[in-house]
Tab-separated table of C-alpha atoms in Angstrom:
chain	number	residue	atom	x	y	z
A	285	UNK	CA	81.156	83.019	100.528
A	286	UNK	CA	78.954	84.693	103.149
A	287	UNK	CA	77.138	82.133	105.293
A	288	UNK	CA	74.452	83.342	107.684
A	289	UNK	CA	72.027	81.454	109.884
A	290	UNK	CA	68.515	82.910	109.844
A	291	UNK	CA	65.029	82.001	111.027
A	292	UNK	CA	62.002	81.541	108.806
A	293	UNK	CA	58.331	82.110	109.549
A	294	UNK	CA	57.003	79.673	106.963
A	295	UNK	CA	58.354	76.518	105.355
A	296	UNK	CA	55.928	75.579	102.588
A	297	UNK	CA	55.050	78.112	99.913
A	298	UNK	CA	52.362	77.731	97.284
A	299	UNK	CA	53.953	76.731	93.994
A	300	UNK	CA	52.825	77.925	90.586
A	301	UNK	CA	54.991	75.373	88.770
A	302	UNK	CA	53.145	72.586	86.922
A	303	UNK	CA	52.854	69.421	88.972
A	304	UNK	CA	53.823	71.052	92.260
A	305	UNK	CA	51.486	72.220	95.013
A	306	UNK	CA	54.141	73.505	97.392
A	307	UNK	CA	57.768	74.547	97.295
A	308	UNK	CA	60.300	73.995	100.064
A	309	UNK	CA	63.562	75.945	100.048
A	310	UNK	CA	65.735	75.302	103.121
A	311	UNK	CA	68.380	77.718	101.848
A	312	UNK	CA	68.228	81.255	100.469
A	313	UNK	CA	71.007	81.488	97.936
A	314	UNK	CA	73.014	78.701	96.336
A	315	UNK	CA	76.670	77.728	96.412
A	316	UNK	CA	76.547	76.228	92.948
A	317	UNK	CA	76.635	79.713	91.454
A	318	UNK	CA	75.333	78.680	88.040
A	319	UNK	CA	76.005	81.569	85.695
A	320	UNK	CA	72.682	81.303	83.866
A	321	UNK	CA	70.439	80.791	86.917
A	322	UNK	CA	67.025	82.465	86.708
A	323	UNK	CA	66.636	82.746	90.492
A	324	UNK	CA	68.408	86.119	90.930
A	325	UNK	CA	65.721	87.616	88.694
A	326	UNK	CA	62.958	85.949	90.706
A	327	UNK	CA	64.362	86.961	94.096
A	328	UNK	CA	65.621	90.331	92.836
A	329	UNK	CA	69.173	89.597	93.874
A	330	UNK	CA	72.081	91.297	92.127
A	331	UNK	CA	73.416	88.751	89.673
A	332	UNK	CA	77.049	89.437	90.539
A	333	UNK	CA	76.259	88.427	94.137
A	334	UNK	CA	74.649	85.112	93.184
A	335	UNK	CA	76.699	82.151	94.369
A	336	UNK	CA	78.505	84.280	96.955
A	337	UNK	CA	76.056	84.005	99.847
A	338	UNK	CA	73.741	81.466	101.463
A	339	UNK	CA	71.258	82.059	104.265
A	340	UNK	CA	70.639	78.889	106.252
A	341	UNK	CA	67.068	78.635	107.528
A	342	UNK	CA	67.967	76.662	110.627
A	343	UNK	CA	64.462	76.438	112.101
A	344	UNK	CA	62.764	75.280	108.912
A	345	UNK	CA	62.335	71.615	109.960
A	346	UNK	CA	60.576	72.719	113.139
A	347	UNK	CA	58.359	75.200	111.266
A	348	UNK	CA	57.589	72.538	108.659
A	349	UNK	CA	56.598	70.056	111.355
A	350	UNK	CA	53.964	72.466	112.653
A	351	UNK	CA	52.659	73.373	109.197
A	352	UNK	CA	52.203	69.783	108.088
A	353	UNK	CA	49.632	69.144	110.791
A	354	UNK	CA	47.148	71.404	109.019
A	355	UNK	CA	48.242	71.413	105.379
A	356	UNK	CA	46.222	69.719	102.664
A	357	UNK	CA	48.346	66.943	101.210
A	358	UNK	CA	50.006	67.918	97.948
A	359	UNK	CA	53.238	67.533	95.984
A	360	UNK	CA	56.192	69.347	97.547
A	361	UNK	CA	58.956	70.584	95.255
A	362	UNK	CA	62.367	70.263	96.897
A	363	UNK	CA	63.566	72.845	95.872
A	364	UNK	CA	62.525	75.565	93.418
A	365	UNK	CA	64.814	78.566	94.060
A	366	UNK	CA	67.884	76.840	95.489
A	367	UNK	CA	69.598	73.476	95.251
A	368	UNK	CA	68.566	71.375	98.252
A	369	UNK	CA	71.814	69.399	98.055
A	370	UNK	CA	74.346	72.188	97.628
A	371	UNK	CA	77.619	71.569	99.538
A	372	UNK	CA	76.424	73.187	102.791
A	373	UNK	CA	73.707	70.542	103.085
A	374	UNK	CA	76.386	67.980	103.901
A	375	UNK	CA	77.025	69.834	107.167
A	376	UNK	CA	73.653	71.329	108.084
A	377	UNK	CA	71.338	68.547	106.825
A	378	UNK	CA	68.320	70.863	106.572
A	379	UNK	CA	66.988	69.056	103.524
A	380	UNK	CA	67.324	65.703	105.256
A	381	UNK	CA	65.559	66.944	108.385
A	382	UNK	CA	62.754	68.400	106.265
A	383	UNK	CA	62.387	65.106	104.393
A	384	UNK	CA	62.025	63.356	107.734
A	385	UNK	CA	59.110	65.634	108.607
A	386	UNK	CA	57.481	65.190	105.197
A	387	UNK	CA	57.822	61.410	105.500
A	388	UNK	CA	55.930	61.410	108.805
A	389	UNK	CA	52.888	62.677	106.860
A	390	UNK	CA	53.862	60.903	103.611
A	391	UNK	CA	53.525	64.013	101.464
A	392	UNK	CA	54.383	63.385	97.803
A	393	UNK	CA	57.780	64.891	96.941
A	394	UNK	CA	59.597	65.933	93.795
A	395	UNK	CA	63.296	66.530	94.399
A	396	UNK	CA	65.459	68.307	91.827
A	397	UNK	CA	69.202	68.775	92.200
A	398	UNK	CA	72.563	68.948	90.456
A	399	UNK	CA	74.290	67.136	93.299
A	400	UNK	CA	75.087	63.509	93.973
A	401	UNK	CA	74.708	64.282	97.694
A	402	UNK	CA	71.092	63.240	97.187
A	403	UNK	CA	72.350	59.651	97.454
A	404	UNK	CA	72.857	60.180	101.178
A	405	UNK	CA	69.084	60.370	101.601
A	406	UNK	CA	68.073	57.302	99.603
A	407	UNK	CA	67.077	55.663	102.877
A	408	UNK	CA	64.397	58.329	103.389
A	409	UNK	CA	63.298	58.984	99.817
A	410	UNK	CA	62.714	55.293	99.142
A	411	UNK	CA	60.168	55.156	101.976
A	412	UNK	CA	57.769	57.726	100.488
A	413	UNK	CA	54.662	56.350	98.799
A	414	UNK	CA	55.070	58.934	96.040
A	415	UNK	CA	58.523	60.342	95.326
A	416	UNK	CA	60.619	61.215	92.331
A	417	UNK	CA	64.096	62.660	91.957
A	418	UNK	CA	65.242	64.718	89.012
A	419	UNK	CA	68.912	65.265	88.269
A	420	UNK	CA	69.726	68.303	86.152
A	421	UNK	CA	72.099	67.625	83.267
A	422	UNK	CA	72.799	70.402	80.793
A	423	UNK	CA	75.656	68.911	78.779
A	424	UNK	CA	77.831	65.805	78.768
A	425	UNK	CA	80.964	67.946	78.404
A	426	UNK	CA	82.250	68.385	81.946
A	427	UNK	CA	84.656	71.160	80.957
A	428	UNK	CA	81.702	73.204	79.746
A	429	UNK	CA	79.762	72.290	82.885
A	430	UNK	CA	82.602	73.637	85.040
A	431	UNK	CA	82.505	76.976	83.225
A	432	UNK	CA	78.818	77.677	83.790
A	433	UNK	CA	78.055	75.534	86.871
A	434	UNK	CA	81.341	75.975	88.749
A	435	UNK	CA	80.564	74.450	92.141
A	436	UNK	CA	78.253	71.612	91.172
A	437	UNK	CA	78.751	67.853	90.886
A	438	UNK	CA	80.421	66.532	87.756
A	439	UNK	CA	78.340	65.015	84.987
A	440	UNK	CA	79.650	61.520	85.777
A	441	UNK	CA	78.660	61.936	89.423
A	442	UNK	CA	75.160	62.919	88.356
A	443	UNK	CA	74.785	59.960	86.017
A	444	UNK	CA	76.001	57.644	88.771
A	445	UNK	CA	73.430	59.163	91.139
A	446	UNK	CA	70.647	58.427	88.658
A	447	UNK	CA	71.696	54.779	88.465
A	448	UNK	CA	71.859	54.360	92.240
A	449	UNK	CA	68.484	56.030	92.746
A	450	UNK	CA	66.895	53.676	90.239
A	451	UNK	CA	68.546	50.699	91.920
A	452	UNK	CA	66.667	51.809	95.040
A	453	UNK	CA	63.435	51.679	93.000
A	454	UNK	CA	62.963	55.459	93.087
A	455	UNK	CA	61.285	57.185	90.151
A	456	UNK	CA	63.843	59.342	88.347
A	457	UNK	CA	64.054	61.844	85.544
A	458	UNK	CA	66.683	63.935	83.829
A	459	UNK	CA	66.023	67.644	83.727
A	460	UNK	CA	67.877	68.143	80.446
A	461	UNK	CA	68.184	71.872	80.595
A	462	UNK	CA	68.985	74.461	79.937
A	463	UNK	CA	70.467	72.511	77.048
A	464	UNK	CA	73.853	73.989	76.218
A	465	UNK	CA	73.887	75.477	72.698
A	466	UNK	CA	77.116	73.611	71.945
A	467	UNK	CA	75.146	70.373	71.672
A	468	UNK	CA	74.717	69.278	68.065
A	469	UNK	CA	71.577	67.704	66.657
A	470	UNK	CA	73.509	64.569	65.705
A	471	UNK	CA	74.552	64.071	69.351
A	472	UNK	CA	71.032	63.862	70.785
A	473	UNK	CA	70.482	60.173	70.045
A	474	UNK	CA	73.640	59.167	71.926
A	475	UNK	CA	72.889	61.512	74.835
A	476	UNK	CA	69.414	60.074	75.312
A	477	UNK	CA	70.841	56.545	75.124
A	478	UNK	CA	73.109	57.458	78.042
A	479	UNK	CA	70.080	58.677	79.989
A	480	UNK	CA	68.257	55.467	79.099
A	481	UNK	CA	71.202	53.431	80.397
A	482	UNK	CA	70.469	55.044	83.770
A	483	UNK	CA	66.903	53.667	83.526
A	484	UNK	CA	65.289	57.086	83.958
A	485	UNK	CA	61.516	57.265	83.709
A	486	UNK	CA	61.435	60.390	81.601
A	487	UNK	CA	63.401	63.370	80.307
A	488	UNK	CA	62.281	66.975	80.709
A	489	UNK	CA	63.859	69.474	78.308
A	490	UNK	CA	64.397	73.191	78.682
A	491	UNK	CA	66.237	75.970	76.869
A	492	UNK	CA	68.134	78.970	78.185
A	493	UNK	CA	65.919	81.699	79.586
A	494	UNK	CA	67.819	84.878	78.814
A	495	UNK	CA	66.352	87.061	81.504
A	496	UNK	CA	67.933	90.400	82.350
A	497	UNK	CA	71.743	90.224	82.630
A	498	UNK	CA	71.930	86.469	81.939
A	499	UNK	CA	73.664	86.827	78.572
A	500	UNK	CA	76.121	89.305	80.077
A	501	UNK	CA	76.961	86.796	82.828
A	502	UNK	CA	77.478	84.042	80.270
A	503	UNK	CA	79.770	86.297	78.244
A	504	UNK	CA	81.877	87.022	81.318
A	505	UNK	CA	82.161	83.320	82.160
A	506	UNK	CA	83.151	82.470	78.582
A	507	UNK	CA	85.475	85.430	78.042
A	508	UNK	CA	88.378	83.152	77.063
A	509	UNK	CA	86.225	80.481	75.401
A	510	UNK	CA	85.633	82.171	72.060
A	511	UNK	CA	84.272	79.141	70.212
A	512	UNK	CA	81.698	78.346	72.890
A	513	UNK	CA	80.683	82.000	73.155
A	514	UNK	CA	80.278	82.390	69.391
A	515	UNK	CA	78.156	79.240	69.132
A	516	UNK	CA	76.050	80.426	72.062
A	517	UNK	CA	75.455	83.814	70.462
A	518	UNK	CA	74.465	82.266	67.139
A	519	UNK	CA	71.989	79.817	68.660
A	520	UNK	CA	70.542	82.242	71.188
A	521	UNK	CA	69.982	85.143	68.824
A	522	UNK	CA	70.270	84.036	65.176
A	523	UNK	CA	69.269	80.393	64.718
A	524	UNK	CA	65.706	80.609	66.032
A	525	UNK	CA	65.016	76.996	65.019
A	526	UNK	CA	67.856	75.468	67.051
A	527	UNK	CA	65.943	74.585	70.202
A	528	UNK	CA	62.793	73.422	68.436
A	529	UNK	CA	64.919	70.985	66.407
A	530	UNK	CA	66.745	69.814	69.531
A	531	UNK	CA	63.483	69.292	71.422
A	532	UNK	CA	62.034	67.281	68.538
A	533	UNK	CA	65.151	65.128	68.388
A	534	UNK	CA	64.996	64.486	72.143
A	535	UNK	CA	61.351	63.458	71.894
A	536	UNK	CA	62.109	61.088	69.012
A	537	UNK	CA	65.089	59.551	70.813
A	538	UNK	CA	63.090	59.105	74.013
A	539	UNK	CA	60.333	57.321	72.114
A	540	UNK	CA	62.937	55.037	70.548
A	541	UNK	CA	64.320	54.223	74.008
A	542	UNK	CA	60.883	53.751	75.602
A	543	UNK	CA	61.179	56.632	78.046
A	544	UNK	CA	58.856	59.589	78.459
A	545	UNK	CA	59.635	63.150	77.434
A	546	UNK	CA	58.163	66.562	78.063
A	547	UNK	CA	59.027	70.227	77.791
A	548	UNK	CA	59.530	72.242	80.960
A	549	UNK	CA	56.950	74.753	82.078
């Protein structure tokens, strides 16, 4: 892992994602190294290098502090092309320091992460007038999670984080995506019940986005997992109805459990 400290000129970028006005990315690169991540395509980074480097934008809290004095208030996405709570955040605390600056101006925030480290910052997040935290969950099978999201928090740690966030009266959601193709239609009801047990406000669903080289990366990660790879191939390229059926089942299960649901982007 190559770690480098760098300086940034700007902190807040205009976001084109629905519901977000700005994006805040304290790190360039991500330790989680998720095999299917779309960010290498966005940032034009070689996919084989993804997960092997992180640039730490050490001056971002200071830059953010200056920008917030003149910025129109809007929802800040934390983060959109990195995980704000990847392991390095435990040491460098850039996300925490940025949250402190955002809280001074009470900007609305939408945090999304795969890490239970977010629990460290409950004391800050709970003070915002408008804040929500989304925890990404792609499967309930932690062995599968470890294959495609090798350096991220376990599924149980993520579910625990959702419960603790809700106990702190913070709005929460599950970003259920990209939904692993190993998930069967009959399993959706039980999965959503588990989300409901965490008292989430809504579930957002997404499918795999097979941008350039993504399928090749998945194949490499699953080289010894023939069953998972075969199922993935079938549902990515042959069964064109798979995800539409899954999405419909999620929506139905969410309605049954009195929680909201929506499709991503």
